[in-house]
Short mmCIF file of C-alpha atoms (C1' of nucleotides) in Angstrom, two decimals:
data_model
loop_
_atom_site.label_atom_id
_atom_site.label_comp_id
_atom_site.label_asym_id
_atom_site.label_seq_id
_atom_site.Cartn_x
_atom_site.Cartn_y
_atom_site.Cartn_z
CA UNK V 1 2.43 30.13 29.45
CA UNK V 2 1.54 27.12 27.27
CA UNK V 3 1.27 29.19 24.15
CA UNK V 4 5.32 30.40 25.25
CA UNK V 5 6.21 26.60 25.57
CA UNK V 6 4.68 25.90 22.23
CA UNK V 7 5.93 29.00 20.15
CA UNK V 8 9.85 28.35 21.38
CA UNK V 9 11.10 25.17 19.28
CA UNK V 10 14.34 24.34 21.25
CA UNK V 11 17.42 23.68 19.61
CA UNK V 12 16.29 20.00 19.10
CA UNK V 13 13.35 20.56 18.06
CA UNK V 14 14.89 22.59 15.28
CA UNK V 15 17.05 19.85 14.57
CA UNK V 16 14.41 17.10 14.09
CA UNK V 17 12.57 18.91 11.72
CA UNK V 18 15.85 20.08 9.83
CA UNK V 19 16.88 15.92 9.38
CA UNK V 20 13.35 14.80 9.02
CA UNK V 21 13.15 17.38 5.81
CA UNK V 22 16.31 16.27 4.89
CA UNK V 23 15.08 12.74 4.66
CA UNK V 24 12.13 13.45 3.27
CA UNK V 25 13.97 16.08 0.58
CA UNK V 26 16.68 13.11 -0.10
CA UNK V 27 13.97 10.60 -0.49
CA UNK V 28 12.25 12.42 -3.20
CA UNK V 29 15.14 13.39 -4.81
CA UNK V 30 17.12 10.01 -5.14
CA UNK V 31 13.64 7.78 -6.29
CA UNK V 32 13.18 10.55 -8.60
CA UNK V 33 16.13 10.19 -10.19
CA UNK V 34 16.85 6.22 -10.04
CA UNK V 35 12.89 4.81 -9.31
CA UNK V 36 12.01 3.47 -5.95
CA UNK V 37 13.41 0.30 -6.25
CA UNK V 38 17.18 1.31 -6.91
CA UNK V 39 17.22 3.69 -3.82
CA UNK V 40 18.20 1.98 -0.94
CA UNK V 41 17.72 3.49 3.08
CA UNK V 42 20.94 3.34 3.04
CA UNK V 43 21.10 5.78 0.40
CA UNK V 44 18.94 8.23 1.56
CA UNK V 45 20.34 8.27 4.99
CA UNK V 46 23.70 8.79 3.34
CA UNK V 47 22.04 11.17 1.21
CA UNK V 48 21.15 13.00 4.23
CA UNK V 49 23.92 12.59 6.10
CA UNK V 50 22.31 10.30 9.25
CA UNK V 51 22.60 6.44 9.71
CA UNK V 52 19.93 4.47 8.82
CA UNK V 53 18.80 3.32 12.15
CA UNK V 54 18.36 7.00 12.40
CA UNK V 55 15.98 7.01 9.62
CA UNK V 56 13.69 4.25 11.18
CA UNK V 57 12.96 6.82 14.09
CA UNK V 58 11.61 9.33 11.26
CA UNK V 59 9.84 6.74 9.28
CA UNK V 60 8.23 3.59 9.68
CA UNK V 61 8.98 2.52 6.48
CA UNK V 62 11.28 3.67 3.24
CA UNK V 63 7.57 4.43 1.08
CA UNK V 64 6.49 7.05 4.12
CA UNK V 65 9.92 8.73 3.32
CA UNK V 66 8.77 9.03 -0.36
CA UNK V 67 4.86 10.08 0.64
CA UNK V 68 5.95 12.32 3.49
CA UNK V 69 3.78 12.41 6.54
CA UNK V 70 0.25 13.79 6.61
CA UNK V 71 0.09 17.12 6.07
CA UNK V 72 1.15 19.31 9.13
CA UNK V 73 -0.99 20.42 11.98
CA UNK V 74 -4.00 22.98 11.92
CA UNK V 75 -7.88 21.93 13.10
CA UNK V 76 -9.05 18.19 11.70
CA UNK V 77 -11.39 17.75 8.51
CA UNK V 78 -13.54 16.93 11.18
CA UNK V 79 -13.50 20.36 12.67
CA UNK V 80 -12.94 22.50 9.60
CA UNK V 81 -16.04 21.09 8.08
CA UNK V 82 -18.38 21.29 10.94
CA UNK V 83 -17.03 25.10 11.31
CA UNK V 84 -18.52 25.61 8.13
CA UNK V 85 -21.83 27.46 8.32
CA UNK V 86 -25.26 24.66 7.85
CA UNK V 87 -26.75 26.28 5.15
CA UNK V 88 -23.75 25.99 3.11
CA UNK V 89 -24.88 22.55 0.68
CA UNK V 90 -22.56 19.43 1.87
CA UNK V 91 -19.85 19.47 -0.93
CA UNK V 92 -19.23 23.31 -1.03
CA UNK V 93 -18.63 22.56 2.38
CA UNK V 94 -16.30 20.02 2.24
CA UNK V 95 -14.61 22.41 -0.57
CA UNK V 96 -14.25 24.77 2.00
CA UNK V 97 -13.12 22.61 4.53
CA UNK V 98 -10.46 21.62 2.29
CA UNK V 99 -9.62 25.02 0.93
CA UNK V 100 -6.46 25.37 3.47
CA UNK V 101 -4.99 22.11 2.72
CA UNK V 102 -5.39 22.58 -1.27
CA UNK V 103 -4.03 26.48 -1.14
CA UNK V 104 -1.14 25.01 0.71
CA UNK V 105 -0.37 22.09 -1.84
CA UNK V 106 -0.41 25.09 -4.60
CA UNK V 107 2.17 26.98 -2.35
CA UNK V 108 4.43 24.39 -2.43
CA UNK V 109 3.80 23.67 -5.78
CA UNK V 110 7.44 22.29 -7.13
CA UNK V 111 7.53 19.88 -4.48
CA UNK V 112 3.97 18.81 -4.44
CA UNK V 113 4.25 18.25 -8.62
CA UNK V 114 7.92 16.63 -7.61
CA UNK V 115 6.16 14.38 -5.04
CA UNK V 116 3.46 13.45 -7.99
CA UNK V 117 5.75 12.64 -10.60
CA UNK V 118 7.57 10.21 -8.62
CA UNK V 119 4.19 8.48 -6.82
CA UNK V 120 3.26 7.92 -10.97
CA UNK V 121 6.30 6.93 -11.86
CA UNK V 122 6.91 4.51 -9.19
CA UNK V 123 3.55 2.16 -9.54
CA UNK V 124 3.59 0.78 -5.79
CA UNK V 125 3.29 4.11 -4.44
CA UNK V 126 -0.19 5.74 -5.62
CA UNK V 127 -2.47 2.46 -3.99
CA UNK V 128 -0.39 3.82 -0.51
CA UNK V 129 -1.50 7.07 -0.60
CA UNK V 130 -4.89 6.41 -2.07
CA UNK V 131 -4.77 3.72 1.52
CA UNK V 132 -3.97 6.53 3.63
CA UNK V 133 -6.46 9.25 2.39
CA UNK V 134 -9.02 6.30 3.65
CA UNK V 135 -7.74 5.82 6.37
CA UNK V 136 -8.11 10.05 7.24
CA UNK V 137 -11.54 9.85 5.80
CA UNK V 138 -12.96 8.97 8.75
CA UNK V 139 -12.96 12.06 9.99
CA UNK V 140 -14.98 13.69 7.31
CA UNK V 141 -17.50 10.83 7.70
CA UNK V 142 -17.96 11.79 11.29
CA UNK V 143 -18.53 15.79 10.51
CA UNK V 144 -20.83 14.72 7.52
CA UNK V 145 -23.02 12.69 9.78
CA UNK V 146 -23.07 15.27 11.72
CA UNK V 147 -24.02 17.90 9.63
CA UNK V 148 -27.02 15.84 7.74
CA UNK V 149 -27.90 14.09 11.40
CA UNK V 150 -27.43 10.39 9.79
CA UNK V 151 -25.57 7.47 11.88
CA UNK V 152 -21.81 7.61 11.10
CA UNK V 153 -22.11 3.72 9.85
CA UNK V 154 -25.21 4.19 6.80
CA UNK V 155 -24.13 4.66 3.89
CA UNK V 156 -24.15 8.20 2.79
CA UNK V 157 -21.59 9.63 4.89
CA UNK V 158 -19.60 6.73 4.30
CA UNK V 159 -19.66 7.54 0.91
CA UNK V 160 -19.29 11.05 0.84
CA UNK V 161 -15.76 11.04 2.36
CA UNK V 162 -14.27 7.74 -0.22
CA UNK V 163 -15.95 9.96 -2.96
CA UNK V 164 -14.24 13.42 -2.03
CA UNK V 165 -11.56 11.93 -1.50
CA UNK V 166 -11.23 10.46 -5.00
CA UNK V 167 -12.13 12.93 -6.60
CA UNK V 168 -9.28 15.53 -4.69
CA UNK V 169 -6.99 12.75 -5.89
CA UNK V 170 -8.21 12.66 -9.27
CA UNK V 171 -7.96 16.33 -9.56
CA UNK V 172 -4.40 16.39 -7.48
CA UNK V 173 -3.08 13.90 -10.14
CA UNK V 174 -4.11 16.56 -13.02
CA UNK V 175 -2.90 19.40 -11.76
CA UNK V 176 0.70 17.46 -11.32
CA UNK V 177 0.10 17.06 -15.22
CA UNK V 178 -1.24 20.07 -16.65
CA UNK V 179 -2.83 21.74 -14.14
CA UNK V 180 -2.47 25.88 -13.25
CA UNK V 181 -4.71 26.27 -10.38
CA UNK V 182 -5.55 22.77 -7.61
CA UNK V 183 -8.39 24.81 -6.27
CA UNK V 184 -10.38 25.21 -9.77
CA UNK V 185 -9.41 21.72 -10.93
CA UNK V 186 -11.13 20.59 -7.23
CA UNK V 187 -13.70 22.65 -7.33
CA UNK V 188 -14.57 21.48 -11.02
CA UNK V 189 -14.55 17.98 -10.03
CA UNK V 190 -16.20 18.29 -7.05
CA UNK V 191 -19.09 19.92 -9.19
CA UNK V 192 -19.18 16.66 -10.83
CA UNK V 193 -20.22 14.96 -7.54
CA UNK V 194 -22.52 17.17 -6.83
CA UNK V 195 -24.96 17.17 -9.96
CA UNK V 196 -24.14 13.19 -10.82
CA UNK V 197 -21.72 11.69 -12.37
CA UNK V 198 -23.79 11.75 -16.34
CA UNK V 199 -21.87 13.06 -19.71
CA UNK V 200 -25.29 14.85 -20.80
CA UNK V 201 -24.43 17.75 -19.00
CA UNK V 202 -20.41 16.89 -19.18
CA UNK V 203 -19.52 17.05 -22.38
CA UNK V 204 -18.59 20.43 -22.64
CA UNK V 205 -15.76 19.54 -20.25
CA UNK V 206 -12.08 19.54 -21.62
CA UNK F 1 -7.72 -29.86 -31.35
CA UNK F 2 -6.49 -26.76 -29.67
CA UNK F 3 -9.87 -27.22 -27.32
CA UNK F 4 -8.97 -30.75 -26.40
CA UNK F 5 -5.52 -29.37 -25.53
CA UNK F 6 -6.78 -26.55 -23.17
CA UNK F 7 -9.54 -28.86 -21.88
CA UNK F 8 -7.10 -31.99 -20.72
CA UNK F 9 -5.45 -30.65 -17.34
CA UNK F 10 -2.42 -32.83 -16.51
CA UNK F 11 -1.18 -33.59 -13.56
CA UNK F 12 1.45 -31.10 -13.63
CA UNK F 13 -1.81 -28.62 -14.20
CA UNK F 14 -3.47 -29.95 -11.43
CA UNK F 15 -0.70 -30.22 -9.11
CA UNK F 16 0.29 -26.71 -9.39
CA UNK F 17 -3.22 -25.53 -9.15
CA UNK F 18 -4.14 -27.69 -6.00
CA UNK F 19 -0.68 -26.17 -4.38
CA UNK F 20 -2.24 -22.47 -5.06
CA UNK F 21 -5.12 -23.13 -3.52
CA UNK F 22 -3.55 -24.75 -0.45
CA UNK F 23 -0.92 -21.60 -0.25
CA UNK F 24 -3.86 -19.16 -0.37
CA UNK F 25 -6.01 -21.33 1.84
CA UNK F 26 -3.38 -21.42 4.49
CA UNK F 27 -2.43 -17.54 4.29
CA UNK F 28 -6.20 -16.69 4.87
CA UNK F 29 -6.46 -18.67 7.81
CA UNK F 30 -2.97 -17.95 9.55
CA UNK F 31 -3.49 -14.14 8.64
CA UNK F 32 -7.25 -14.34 10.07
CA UNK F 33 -6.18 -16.02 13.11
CA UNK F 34 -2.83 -14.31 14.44
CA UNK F 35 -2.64 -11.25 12.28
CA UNK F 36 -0.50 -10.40 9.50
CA UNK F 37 2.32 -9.36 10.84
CA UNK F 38 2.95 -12.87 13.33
CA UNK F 39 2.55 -15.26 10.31
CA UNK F 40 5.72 -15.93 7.71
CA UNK F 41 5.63 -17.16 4.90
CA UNK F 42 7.65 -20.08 6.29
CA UNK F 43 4.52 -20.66 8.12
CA UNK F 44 2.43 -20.32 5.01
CA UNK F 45 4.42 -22.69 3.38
CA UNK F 46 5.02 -25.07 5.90
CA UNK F 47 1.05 -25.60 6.44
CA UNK F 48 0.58 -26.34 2.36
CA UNK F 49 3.26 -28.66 2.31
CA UNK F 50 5.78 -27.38 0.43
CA UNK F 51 9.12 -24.95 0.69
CA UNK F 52 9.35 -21.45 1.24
CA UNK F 53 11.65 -20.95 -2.02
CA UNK F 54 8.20 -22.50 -3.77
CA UNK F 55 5.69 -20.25 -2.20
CA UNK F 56 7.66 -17.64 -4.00
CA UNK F 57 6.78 -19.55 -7.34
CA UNK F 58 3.19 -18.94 -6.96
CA UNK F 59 3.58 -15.64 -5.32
CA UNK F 60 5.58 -12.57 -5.35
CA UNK F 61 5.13 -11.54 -2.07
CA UNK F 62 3.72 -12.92 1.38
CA UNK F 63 0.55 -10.23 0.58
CA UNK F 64 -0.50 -11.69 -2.70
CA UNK F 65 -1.01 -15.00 -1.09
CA UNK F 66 -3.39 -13.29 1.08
CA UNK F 67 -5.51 -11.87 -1.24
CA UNK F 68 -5.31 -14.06 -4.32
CA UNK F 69 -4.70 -13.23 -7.85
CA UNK F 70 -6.44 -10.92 -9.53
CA UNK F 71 -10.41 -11.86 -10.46
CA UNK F 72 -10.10 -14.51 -12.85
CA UNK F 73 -9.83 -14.46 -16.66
CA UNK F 74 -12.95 -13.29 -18.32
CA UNK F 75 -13.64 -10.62 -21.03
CA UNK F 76 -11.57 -6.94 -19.63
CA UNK F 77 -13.51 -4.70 -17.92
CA UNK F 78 -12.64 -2.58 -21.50
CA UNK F 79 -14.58 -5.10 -23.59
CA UNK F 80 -17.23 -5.46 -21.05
CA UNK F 81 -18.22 -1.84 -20.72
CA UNK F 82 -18.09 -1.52 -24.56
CA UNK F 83 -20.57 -4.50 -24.76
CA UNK F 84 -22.77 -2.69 -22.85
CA UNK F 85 -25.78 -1.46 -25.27
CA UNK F 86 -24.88 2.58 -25.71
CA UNK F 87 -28.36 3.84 -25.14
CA UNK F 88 -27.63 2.59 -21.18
CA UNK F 89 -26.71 5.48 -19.07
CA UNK F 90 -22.94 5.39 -18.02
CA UNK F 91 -23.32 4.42 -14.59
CA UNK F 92 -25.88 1.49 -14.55
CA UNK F 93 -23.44 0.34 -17.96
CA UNK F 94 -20.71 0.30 -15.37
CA UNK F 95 -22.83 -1.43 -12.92
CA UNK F 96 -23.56 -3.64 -15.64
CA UNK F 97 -19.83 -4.44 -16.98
CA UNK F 98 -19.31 -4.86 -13.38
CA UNK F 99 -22.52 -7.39 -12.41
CA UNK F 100 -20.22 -10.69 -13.27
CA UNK F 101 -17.48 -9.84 -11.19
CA UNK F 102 -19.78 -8.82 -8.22
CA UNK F 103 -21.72 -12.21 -9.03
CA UNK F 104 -18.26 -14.38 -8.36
CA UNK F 105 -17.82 -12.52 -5.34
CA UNK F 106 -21.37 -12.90 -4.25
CA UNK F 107 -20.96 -16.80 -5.07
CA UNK F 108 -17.64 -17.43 -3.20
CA UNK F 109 -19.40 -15.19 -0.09
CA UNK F 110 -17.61 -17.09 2.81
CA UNK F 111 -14.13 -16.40 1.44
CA UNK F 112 -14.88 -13.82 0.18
CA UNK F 113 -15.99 -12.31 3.82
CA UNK F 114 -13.23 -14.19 5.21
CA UNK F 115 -10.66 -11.89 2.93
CA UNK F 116 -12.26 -8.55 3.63
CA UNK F 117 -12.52 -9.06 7.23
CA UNK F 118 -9.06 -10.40 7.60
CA UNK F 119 -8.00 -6.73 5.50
CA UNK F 120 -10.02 -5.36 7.71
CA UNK F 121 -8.27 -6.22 10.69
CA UNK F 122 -4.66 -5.84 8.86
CA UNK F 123 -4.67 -2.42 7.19
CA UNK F 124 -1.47 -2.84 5.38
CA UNK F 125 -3.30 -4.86 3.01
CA UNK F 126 -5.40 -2.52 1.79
CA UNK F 127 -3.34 -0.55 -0.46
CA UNK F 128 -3.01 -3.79 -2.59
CA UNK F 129 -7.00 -4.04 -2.48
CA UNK F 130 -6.50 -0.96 -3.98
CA UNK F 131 -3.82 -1.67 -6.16
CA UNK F 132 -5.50 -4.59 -8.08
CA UNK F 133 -8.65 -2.24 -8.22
CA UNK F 134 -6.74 0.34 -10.62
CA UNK F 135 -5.53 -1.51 -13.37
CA UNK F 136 -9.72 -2.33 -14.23
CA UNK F 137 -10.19 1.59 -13.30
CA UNK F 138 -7.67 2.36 -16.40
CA UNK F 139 -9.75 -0.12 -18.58
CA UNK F 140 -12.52 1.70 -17.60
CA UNK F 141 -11.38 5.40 -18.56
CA UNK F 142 -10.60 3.86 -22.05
CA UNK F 143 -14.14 2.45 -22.17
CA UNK F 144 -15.59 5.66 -20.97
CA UNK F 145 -13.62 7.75 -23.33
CA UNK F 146 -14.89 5.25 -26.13
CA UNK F 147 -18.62 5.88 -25.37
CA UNK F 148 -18.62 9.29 -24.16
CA UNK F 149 -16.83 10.31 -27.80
CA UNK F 150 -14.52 12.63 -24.82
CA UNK F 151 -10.60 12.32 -25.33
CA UNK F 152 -9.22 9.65 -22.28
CA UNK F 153 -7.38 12.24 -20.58
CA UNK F 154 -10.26 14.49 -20.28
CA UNK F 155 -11.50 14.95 -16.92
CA UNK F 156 -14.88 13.40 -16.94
CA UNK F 157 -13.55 9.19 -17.97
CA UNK F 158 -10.94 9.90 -15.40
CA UNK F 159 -13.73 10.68 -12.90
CA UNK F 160 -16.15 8.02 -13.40
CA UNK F 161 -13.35 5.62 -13.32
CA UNK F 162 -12.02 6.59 -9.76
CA UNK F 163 -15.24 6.95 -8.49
CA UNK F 164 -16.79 4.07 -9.68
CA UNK F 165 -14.11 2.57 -8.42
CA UNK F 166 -14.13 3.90 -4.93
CA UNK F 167 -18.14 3.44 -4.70
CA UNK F 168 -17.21 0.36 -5.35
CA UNK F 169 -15.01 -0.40 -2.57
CA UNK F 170 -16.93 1.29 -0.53
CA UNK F 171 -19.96 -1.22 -0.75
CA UNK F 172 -17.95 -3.93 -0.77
CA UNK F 173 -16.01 -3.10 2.72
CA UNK F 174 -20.17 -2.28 4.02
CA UNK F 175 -21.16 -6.01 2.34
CA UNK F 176 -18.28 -7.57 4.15
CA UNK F 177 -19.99 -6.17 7.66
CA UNK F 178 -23.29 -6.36 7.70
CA UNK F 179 -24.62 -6.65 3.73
CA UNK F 180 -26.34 -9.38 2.42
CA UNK F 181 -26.59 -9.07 -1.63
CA UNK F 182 -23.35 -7.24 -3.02
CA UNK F 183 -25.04 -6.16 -6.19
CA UNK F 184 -27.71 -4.19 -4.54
CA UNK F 185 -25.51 -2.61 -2.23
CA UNK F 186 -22.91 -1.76 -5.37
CA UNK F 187 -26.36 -0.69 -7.16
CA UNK F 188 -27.78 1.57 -4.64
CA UNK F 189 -23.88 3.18 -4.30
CA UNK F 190 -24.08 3.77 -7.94
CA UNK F 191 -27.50 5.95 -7.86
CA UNK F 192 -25.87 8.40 -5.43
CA UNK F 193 -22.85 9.03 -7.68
CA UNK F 194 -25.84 9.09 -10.88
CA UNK F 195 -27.86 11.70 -9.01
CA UNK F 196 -25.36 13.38 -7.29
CA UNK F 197 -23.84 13.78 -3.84
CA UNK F 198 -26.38 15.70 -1.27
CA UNK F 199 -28.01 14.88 1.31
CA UNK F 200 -31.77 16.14 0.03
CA UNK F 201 -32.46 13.21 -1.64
CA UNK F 202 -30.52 10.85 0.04
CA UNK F 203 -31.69 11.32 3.84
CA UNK F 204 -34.05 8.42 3.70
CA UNK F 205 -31.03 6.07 3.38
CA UNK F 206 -30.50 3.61 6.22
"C1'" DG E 1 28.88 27.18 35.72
"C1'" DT E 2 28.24 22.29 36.73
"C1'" DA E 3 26.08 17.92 37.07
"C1'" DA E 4 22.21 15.14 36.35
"C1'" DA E 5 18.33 14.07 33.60
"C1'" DA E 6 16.22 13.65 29.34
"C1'" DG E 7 16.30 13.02 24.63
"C1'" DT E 8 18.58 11.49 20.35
"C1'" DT E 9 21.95 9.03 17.52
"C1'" DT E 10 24.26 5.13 16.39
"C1'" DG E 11 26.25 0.38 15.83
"C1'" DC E 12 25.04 -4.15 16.04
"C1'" DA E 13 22.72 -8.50 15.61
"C1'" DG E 14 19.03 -10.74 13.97
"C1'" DC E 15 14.36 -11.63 11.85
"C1'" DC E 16 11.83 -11.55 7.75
"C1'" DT E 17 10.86 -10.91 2.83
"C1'" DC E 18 12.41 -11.70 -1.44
"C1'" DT E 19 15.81 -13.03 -5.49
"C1'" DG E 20 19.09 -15.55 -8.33
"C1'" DC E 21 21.36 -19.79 -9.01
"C1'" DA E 22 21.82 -24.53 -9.70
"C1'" DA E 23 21.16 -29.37 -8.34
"C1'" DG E 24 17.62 -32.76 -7.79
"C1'" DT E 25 13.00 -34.60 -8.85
"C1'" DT E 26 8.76 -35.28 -11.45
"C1'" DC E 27 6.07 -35.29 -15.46
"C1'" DG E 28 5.06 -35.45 -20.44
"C1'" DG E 29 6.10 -36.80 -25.07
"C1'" DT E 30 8.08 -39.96 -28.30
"C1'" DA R 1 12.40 -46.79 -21.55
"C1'" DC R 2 14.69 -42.48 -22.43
"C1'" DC R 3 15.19 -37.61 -22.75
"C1'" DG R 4 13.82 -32.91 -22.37
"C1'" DA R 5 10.83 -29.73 -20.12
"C1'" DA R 6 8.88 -28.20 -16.07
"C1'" DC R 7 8.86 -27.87 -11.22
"C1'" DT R 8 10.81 -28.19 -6.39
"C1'" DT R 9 14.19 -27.22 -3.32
"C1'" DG R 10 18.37 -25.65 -0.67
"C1'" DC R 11 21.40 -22.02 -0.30
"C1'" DA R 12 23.49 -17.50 0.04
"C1'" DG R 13 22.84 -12.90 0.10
"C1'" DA R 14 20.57 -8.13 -0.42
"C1'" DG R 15 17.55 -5.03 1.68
"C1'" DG R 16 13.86 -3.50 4.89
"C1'" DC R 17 12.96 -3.24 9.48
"C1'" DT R 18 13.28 -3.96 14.92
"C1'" DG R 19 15.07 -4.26 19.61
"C1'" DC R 20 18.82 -3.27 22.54
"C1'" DA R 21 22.21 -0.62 24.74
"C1'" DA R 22 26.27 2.41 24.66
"C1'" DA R 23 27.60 6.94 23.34
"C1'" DC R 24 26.53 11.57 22.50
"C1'" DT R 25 23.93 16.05 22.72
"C1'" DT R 26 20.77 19.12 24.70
"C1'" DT R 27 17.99 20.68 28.43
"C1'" DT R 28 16.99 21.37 33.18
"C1'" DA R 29 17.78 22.33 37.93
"C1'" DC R 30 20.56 24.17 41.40
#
DNA sequence: GTAAAAGTTTGCAGCCTCTGCAAGTTCGGT
DNA sequence: ACCGAACTTGCAGAGGCTGCAAACTTTTAC
């Protein structure tokens, strides 16, 4: 019964997400082409054919139309990584946790390199979504205190989500240059992490 | 001659620089008492005594006046990682580039505590945090690439740059809570990412 | 099928941040 | 003391964003 309710988007359902990927689509598009600060919300409203006050009940601000929202749905971090098995070391794990989220970025791989272009060609944009992955850490320092039985406030899960999470955004920011496959260019950074971060045994990298 | 010029602050100098202070002064303490979002920058202005069309001399936005300029003057974070003798390993050389900066801090601790805490409690200001933290990240890829002998768009200067950088935030936002000496907290950070991320050596952390 | 309820869009006014312009004021140099 | 440079300030306006309420669309209940 609630799995019918769920799996029938009405008509306006269907509608929201058609104008909110419309906004999001003309967002991209327009800052692409101009830079963030000649693209008004007038513009991309225009652009996608609602009025702006419209837009405000999509976005909270003109830079979240740019970023997009979080990405959609499924289980949290949290959940992913405690559903990974215990004997699997911690940043394997968090690989694996992360696998779904990282083989979807590669499906969508013109929009996601689109999306990366424009948050490094428009400065103001790459602290915001650095700010937000933060701000979703928290949920992988819960799961990693959990896993390794430390309190959520020391140190070392603290500093095992702000670290994965630079380094997936150090690796998502090469792949939007000259990367082939997010998953290997993760994995290879994560690797870092894992060993130390020393150029004795990193040289050999490209 | 040139020294007795920069050394002989007028009163144009010290006007200007006693109006910074007061506009920074008085956004600290407005933001830390109401919250960001219920103090203008008519209010800023008003409290140090001078217009809001001046505020926007010293400032370009209502944020900046919160958190200040950037750390002052001083050698680049470039020039101070290069100075750095090259048989130190890379991280405690970053450390070590780092150690004046995390000395000022340590030395202005009250407002220094007063700033984090009042990002803290407004978390639109830490993108900007973040922001300032990036353009001494890009100094430090260069400085990496320079001592590692690796090319600057190679993966590993890249790396140690954004997480150096994000260790580094990381003890800061723990120093602002409950941490006493910045460096050590910065310093025991930095052993994790030298060693590696994983919990078998790092369980006896508090 | 119809009407009412619920949800969404929209126009509008206004607050706030920020910018360019130019007149007025203060400071520094001769 | 005078003049030019530097700084302050008032003003108007652009753009981002919010609250409000009327109008419109879709869904629900009968």
């Amino acid at each position: 019964m609630a799995e019918t309710e769920a799996a029938a988007p009405t008509r306006r359902d269907r509608k929201k997400q058609q104008t909110r990927a419309a906004l999001m689509a003309a967002a991209l598009r327009l800052v692409d082409e101009r830079g963030l600060e000649h693209v008004t919300v007038e513009d991309i409203s225009e652009a996608a054919d609602v009025s702006p006050r419209t837009f405000f009940n999509y976005f909270a601000t003109k830079d979240d139309a740019v970023l997009g929202g979080p990405l959609p749905n499924g289980p949290s971090m949290h959940d992913r990584l405690l559903a990974v098995p215990a004997d699997v070391p911690l940043v394997p794990a968090i690989l694996q946790a992360m696998s779904a989220d990282i083989a979807e970025i590669q499906s969508e791989r013109d929009f996601w390199l689109t999306r990366l272009r424009v948050i490094r060609n428009n400065s103001s944009l790459l602290p915001l979504l650095i700010a937000r992955g933060e701000c979703a850490e928290q949920e992988t320092v819960t799961a990693v205190a959990a896993r390794t039985g430390l309190p959520a406030d020391s140190l070392f899960p603290q500093l095992a989500a702000t670290l994965t999470g630079a380094a997936f955004r150090t690796a998502m920011m090469r792949w939007a240059t000259a990367g082939d496959n997010l998953y290997d260019l993760v994995r290879e950074t994560f690797q870092v992490l894992e060993t130390g971060l020393a150029p004795t045994h990193q040289e050999v990298m490209r």
